[in-house]
Amino acid sequence: MASMPDHRKRNTFTSYVAPAPGDVSAIALEDEWCLPSDTRDVHLAKPRLLNKELIVVSAPAYMYSAISTIDNILENGTTFGGKEAVFGLLTVTNFKLAFVPLQRDNPLCGLASTCYQEHLFLQRNDVTLNNIDHVIQCAESGRAVNVLPGNAGRRKKRLDAQQKVLNHRIAALHVVCKNFRLFKFAFQLTKGGRDWGKLIAAALARFVYPKCHDLSFAYRYQEPYYPTISKPGVSMYASKNDWARELIRCGSNNWQVISSDTIPILQQQRHSSKYTFPPHFVIPKACTVERFLDLSRAFCDSRAAFWVYGYGNASLVRLAELKPTAQQDTTVENVMLELVRACNERKMLHLLQLTDRLPNIHDVQKAYHKLRRLCAPESPSEFVMEDAKFLTLLEKTNWLFYVSLCLRYSCEAADTLRDGTTCVLQETNGRDLCCVISALTQIILDPLYRTIDGFQSLIQKEWIALEHPFQRRLGHIRPAADSNGPDEESPVFLLFLDCVWQLLQQYPDEFEFSQTYLVTLWDACFMPLFDTFQFDCNADRMKAVQDSHLVLRPVWDWSEQFSEKDKFFFSNPFYQRQRQEIPCRRSIAIPAGAIMLPGLAKTSAHRATFNPHNFIQQSSIPKDRYLEPQHRMSVLGVWEQCYYRWMPILEIKGGGFPQIDLFHRLLLSNINKLQRSLELQDFEDLPDVYYEMTREPKPSLQTHITPELIDGVERRRKSLPPNPTGHKQQTPECAMNLMPEISSFFPFGVNGGETQQLNDILISSNEFLLEGSIMDRLSIA
């Protein structure tokens, strides 16, 4: 200690959270003799803090990869370090769990390359407390620790909300996140015998399991919100006009918009559980408001027949089931269905009973847990064992089976609407799987909802405005283990995103957004700074604004979280804007990672007609842009970028679909530059790789376009030397060198590429993606 520099002798972190009696919530980082010799000073490892974000506890720790030999280390004794671990400072705040590495050159840090999705609120190894599902405590080896009754000698125990931290020393912690990420931290004893693991575990037990919503960091972080969207394209469905515009767009004339704040009885019983209506909803015109309210009392959560979408004369309606006390008499339900039928000239309607056909929320939760254990194994031995029978284990999770069911009944609902028959989706409370089927049906039928703004508007309508219980389903509040209330956690929204991803794989030119956008959207569910996915209903949201002065921030303002370069990968270069209508889009069933070839989708010459004089009477939704996806399990795939991205052992450097996606972006940029040069007869901006591949001299500004220059395909074929393997042509190495090397999990993986080259490709391709896609450009050429 005497030979240590003065600034390394003592470095103190002071907590700004007052510790409770008998609770350790603040520590001092001392005894730095335990730090590795190749690390920098501890005071350089302070995590980046937001306004009102306070440090609860900090401790030196080793972070291991998701699949590592940390279990063997615990078996053989506390010998830490090595190539599999990186040393740093582990910090628990009232917002996140943060690990700041001191060994910057270690690939586990994710700092060896800056080529990954950079979050403006979180660093690479940070995770919000909302995202943590559970924590596993690992006791020190060599001691027989009886942590569970009847299980003497077990070394692992799950940490719960009652702060039942192990009495023995905690040698390691496994932090399991809801987005399939797994953190592994190991701790050393200091010279004074301080148990760092126990301090971190106690802090997590106190802050990861809030018993009320106002303990969320969003209530402390009250920075003002300034929208960065110049032209809001997302319909929030927060006003009566939003619903009225949707009625007009769909041509649904026999329905009316009702606002809860204009109904006196709802104003008088605002805080009563008798009615639980959303702020705005659409009911049949043939029914008076008073009669609708009277009928709705017989349905669960007062969810009587709500209109959500119209396709021609047919309508898509969501309906809850009768309350248990009213199930003996179905008269009320029959009356409500007759009112719905009257909106479609009293034609027969199709009642799609989802409760009996789809899994309940508990089944979805069980499948999610099995899938997460399969996709995020905790040890090499577990990985090898699961890999030998992966497909069998995947089938046993039932996750893809549930995805298949959702797609199947969405197609059934879409076909019903296309036949001119009103479809009524009925579920227990009309707020869970009903959201999935209703949203997927509209995506299948309506090309508007396959755009980024349209998709976000769809989520606002089906999930936010009609009040899917995100707070309970995503586990933002954790009830005590001994409470009598049911466990209502269930990732229903993830099931929906997986279904959308399956559609994206089958129709890569029909969606404006990419799979990276869908993965980012799932991560955004656990960002408490944005209110979109944080509440069960709008009443709770407004109560938080009035009582706690909560600042509302929509998650759709992506500039709040990401820089422009990160938002570029939200767009899909295959997307074909609808200049030409395609009558029936059958699934082309492109597997994940395959190359989408131009001309695979045939287009027709006619365009959708629209008469502005009949805007109220006619729907503006094109009737020939529907999809016909495949829903059999044999054609479904595993969403690798979402489920595998935190497993470096599965990451392919320089391979996978992201590399193909990047190549098409480069191709798109070069095609547009060539077209611009042909139009302007200015060849200064042409990429040099064109002339290197064609072996032609680069023309000057005075050179005019010749037939030989336009007929470049045949000239390239003749000019390129034959391949020794027998192929007629080969790509020069200079062309390949233009491509930065990224990984199969980009932009979430550890392996990166050359940042400047990557940014140039993203910026240049994104400029033209605003006008069209590769498919459009090649069809024009």
Tab-separated table of N, CA and C in Angstrom, residues 95 117 119 122 124 126-128 130-132 177-181 474 476 493-494 497 515-530 533-534 555 558 561-562 570 639 641-643 645-646 747-748:
chain	number	residue	atom	x	y	z
A	95	PHE	N	-32.348	4.122	-11.139
A	95	PHE	CA	-32.813	3.990	-12.518
A	95	PHE	C	-32.294	2.738	-13.208
A	117	GLN	N	-25.583	-0.069	-31.417
A	117	GLN	CA	-26.652	0.878	-31.147
A	117	GLN	C	-26.349	1.632	-29.855
A	119	HIS	N	-27.362	4.137	-27.089
A	119	HIS	CA	-28.526	4.727	-26.455
A	119	HIS	C	-28.107	6.000	-25.740
A	122	LEU	N	-28.563	5.112	-21.912
A	122	LEU	CA	-27.918	3.928	-21.369
A	122	LEU	C	-26.607	3.677	-22.099
A	124	ARG	N	-23.368	0.783	-22.867
A	124	ARG	CA	-23.394	-0.563	-23.418
A	124	ARG	C	-23.765	-1.617	-22.388
A	126	ASP	N	-25.344	-1.187	-19.446
A	126	ASP	CA	-26.372	-0.718	-18.516
A	126	ASP	C	-27.687	-1.419	-18.814
A	127	VAL	N	-28.490	-1.590	-17.796
A	127	VAL	CA	-29.826	-2.150	-17.955
A	127	VAL	C	-30.737	-1.460	-16.943
A	128	THR	N	-31.922	-1.055	-17.392
A	128	THR	CA	-32.859	-0.393	-16.487
A	128	THR	C	-33.386	-1.394	-15.468
A	130	ASN	N	-36.372	-1.732	-14.618
A	130	ASN	CA	-37.610	-2.311	-15.159
A	130	ASN	C	-37.336	-3.542	-16.009
A	131	ASN	N	-36.150	-3.610	-16.581
A	131	ASN	CA	-35.806	-4.702	-17.488
A	131	ASN	C	-35.344	-5.950	-16.751
A	132	ILE	N	-35.008	-5.843	-15.488
A	132	ILE	CA	-34.518	-6.987	-14.721
A	132	ILE	C	-35.695	-7.853	-14.293
A	177	CYS	N	-32.503	-10.633	-17.544
A	177	CYS	CA	-33.306	-9.512	-18.031
A	177	CYS	C	-34.471	-10.009	-18.884
A	178	LYS	N	-35.481	-9.173	-19.006
A	178	LYS	CA	-36.674	-9.536	-19.749
A	178	LYS	C	-36.449	-9.548	-21.258
A	179	ASN	N	-35.400	-8.862	-21.709
A	179	ASN	CA	-35.101	-8.859	-23.146
A	179	ASN	C	-34.050	-9.908	-23.507
A	180	PHE	N	-33.983	-10.993	-22.711
A	180	PHE	CA	-33.148	-12.172	-22.977
A	180	PHE	C	-31.665	-11.921	-22.683
A	181	ARG	N	-31.328	-10.839	-22.054
A	181	ARG	CA	-29.926	-10.585	-21.722
A	181	ARG	C	-29.613	-11.193	-20.363
A	474	LEU	N	-46.060	-6.410	-18.241
A	474	LEU	CA	-44.606	-6.300	-18.330
A	474	LEU	C	-43.932	-6.317	-16.971
A	476	HIS	N	-44.010	-4.098	-14.391
A	476	HIS	CA	-43.430	-2.862	-13.865
A	476	HIS	C	-43.636	-2.747	-12.357
A	493	PHE	N	-47.197	-8.488	-25.717
A	493	PHE	CA	-46.716	-7.563	-26.744
A	493	PHE	C	-45.527	-8.157	-27.514
A	494	LEU	N	-44.672	-8.904	-26.830
A	494	LEU	CA	-43.570	-9.574	-27.514
A	494	LEU	C	-44.103	-10.626	-28.486
A	497	LEU	N	-45.025	-8.743	-31.547
A	497	LEU	CA	-43.861	-8.323	-32.322
A	497	LEU	C	-43.234	-9.494	-33.066
A	515	GLN	N	-36.301	-5.296	-38.931
A	515	GLN	CA	-36.353	-6.078	-37.699
A	515	GLN	C	-35.618	-5.375	-36.571
A	516	THR	N	-34.623	-4.553	-36.887
A	516	THR	CA	-33.941	-3.785	-35.849
A	516	THR	C	-34.908	-2.840	-35.163
A	517	TYR	N	-35.817	-2.276	-35.925
A	517	TYR	CA	-36.843	-1.410	-35.331
A	517	TYR	C	-37.724	-2.190	-34.360
A	518	LEU	N	-38.112	-3.404	-34.733
A	518	LEU	CA	-38.966	-4.206	-33.859
A	518	LEU	C	-38.238	-4.589	-32.576
A	519	VAL	N	-36.957	-4.937	-32.668
A	519	VAL	CA	-36.183	-5.272	-31.475
A	519	VAL	C	-36.053	-4.054	-30.570
A	520	THR	N	-35.775	-2.901	-31.162
A	520	THR	CA	-35.663	-1.671	-30.373
A	520	THR	C	-36.978	-1.330	-29.699
A	521	LEU	N	-38.069	-1.610	-30.366
A	521	LEU	CA	-39.387	-1.342	-29.781
A	521	LEU	C	-39.628	-2.210	-28.555
A	522	TRP	N	-39.175	-3.463	-28.589
A	522	TRP	CA	-39.311	-4.332	-27.419
A	522	TRP	C	-38.453	-3.817	-26.263
A	523	ASP	N	-37.245	-3.363	-26.554
A	523	ASP	CA	-36.400	-2.799	-25.509
A	523	ASP	C	-37.014	-1.538	-24.917
A	524	ALA	N	-37.702	-0.763	-25.747
A	524	ALA	CA	-38.290	0.492	-25.283
A	524	ALA	C	-39.416	0.275	-24.279
A	525	CYS	N	-39.953	-0.934	-24.225
A	525	CYS	CA	-41.011	-1.220	-23.244
A	525	CYS	C	-40.499	-1.088	-21.814
A	526	PHE	N	-39.191	-1.160	-21.620
A	526	PHE	CA	-38.626	-1.146	-20.264
A	526	PHE	C	-37.842	0.134	-19.992
A	527	MET	N	-38.143	1.185	-20.761
A	527	MET	CA	-37.574	2.502	-20.507
A	527	MET	C	-38.616	3.331	-19.767
A	528	PRO	N	-38.494	3.478	-18.453
A	528	PRO	CA	-39.546	4.158	-17.685
A	528	PRO	C	-39.652	5.644	-17.981
A	529	LEU	N	-38.690	6.226	-18.695
A	529	LEU	CA	-38.747	7.648	-18.998
A	529	LEU	C	-39.862	7.973	-19.983
A	530	PHE	N	-40.332	6.972	-20.728
A	530	PHE	CA	-41.373	7.162	-21.735
A	530	PHE	C	-42.642	6.467	-21.267
A	533	PHE	N	-45.539	2.681	-22.698
A	533	PHE	CA	-45.741	1.296	-22.268
A	533	PHE	C	-45.670	1.143	-20.747
A	534	GLN	N	-46.030	2.168	-20.015
A	534	GLN	CA	-45.847	2.131	-18.576
A	534	GLN	C	-47.140	2.051	-17.771
A	555	VAL	N	-42.796	7.374	-26.770
A	555	VAL	CA	-41.621	6.624	-27.192
A	555	VAL	C	-41.346	6.806	-28.677
A	558	TRP	N	-38.115	9.060	-31.449
A	558	TRP	CA	-36.907	8.251	-31.315
A	558	TRP	C	-35.651	9.084	-31.167
A	561	GLN	N	-33.931	9.106	-27.834
A	561	GLN	CA	-33.140	7.967	-27.372
A	561	GLN	C	-31.939	7.658	-28.248
A	562	PHE	N	-32.019	7.975	-29.566
A	562	PHE	CA	-30.987	7.530	-30.480
A	562	PHE	C	-30.538	8.672	-31.377
A	570	PHE	N	-33.584	1.649	-38.734
A	570	PHE	CA	-35.001	1.366	-38.527
A	570	PHE	C	-35.723	1.166	-39.855
A	639	TRP	N	-36.607	-15.707	-34.106
A	639	TRP	CA	-36.194	-14.307	-34.222
A	639	TRP	C	-34.807	-14.165	-33.608
A	641	GLN	N	-32.168	-12.132	-34.067
A	641	GLN	CA	-31.623	-10.849	-33.633
A	641	GLN	C	-32.168	-10.434	-32.275
A	642	CYS	N	-33.370	-10.829	-31.959
A	642	CYS	CA	-33.971	-10.462	-30.673
A	642	CYS	C	-33.586	-11.442	-29.567
A	643	TYR	N	-33.593	-12.734	-29.859
A	643	TYR	CA	-33.433	-13.737	-28.819
A	643	TYR	C	-31.985	-14.172	-28.607
A	645	ARG	N	-29.123	-12.191	-29.496
A	645	ARG	CA	-28.152	-11.105	-29.683
A	645	ARG	C	-27.192	-10.944	-28.528
A	646	TRP	N	-27.507	-11.465	-27.342
A	646	TRP	CA	-26.621	-11.296	-26.181
A	646	TRP	C	-25.723	-12.502	-25.976
A	747	PRO	N	-27.288	-4.145	-34.947
A	747	PRO	CA	-26.325	-3.325	-34.194
A	747	PRO	C	-26.296	-3.619	-32.701
A	748	PHE	N	-26.588	-4.856	-32.306
A	748	PHE	CA	-26.622	-5.189	-30.887
A	748	PHE	C	-25.437	-6.040	-30.453
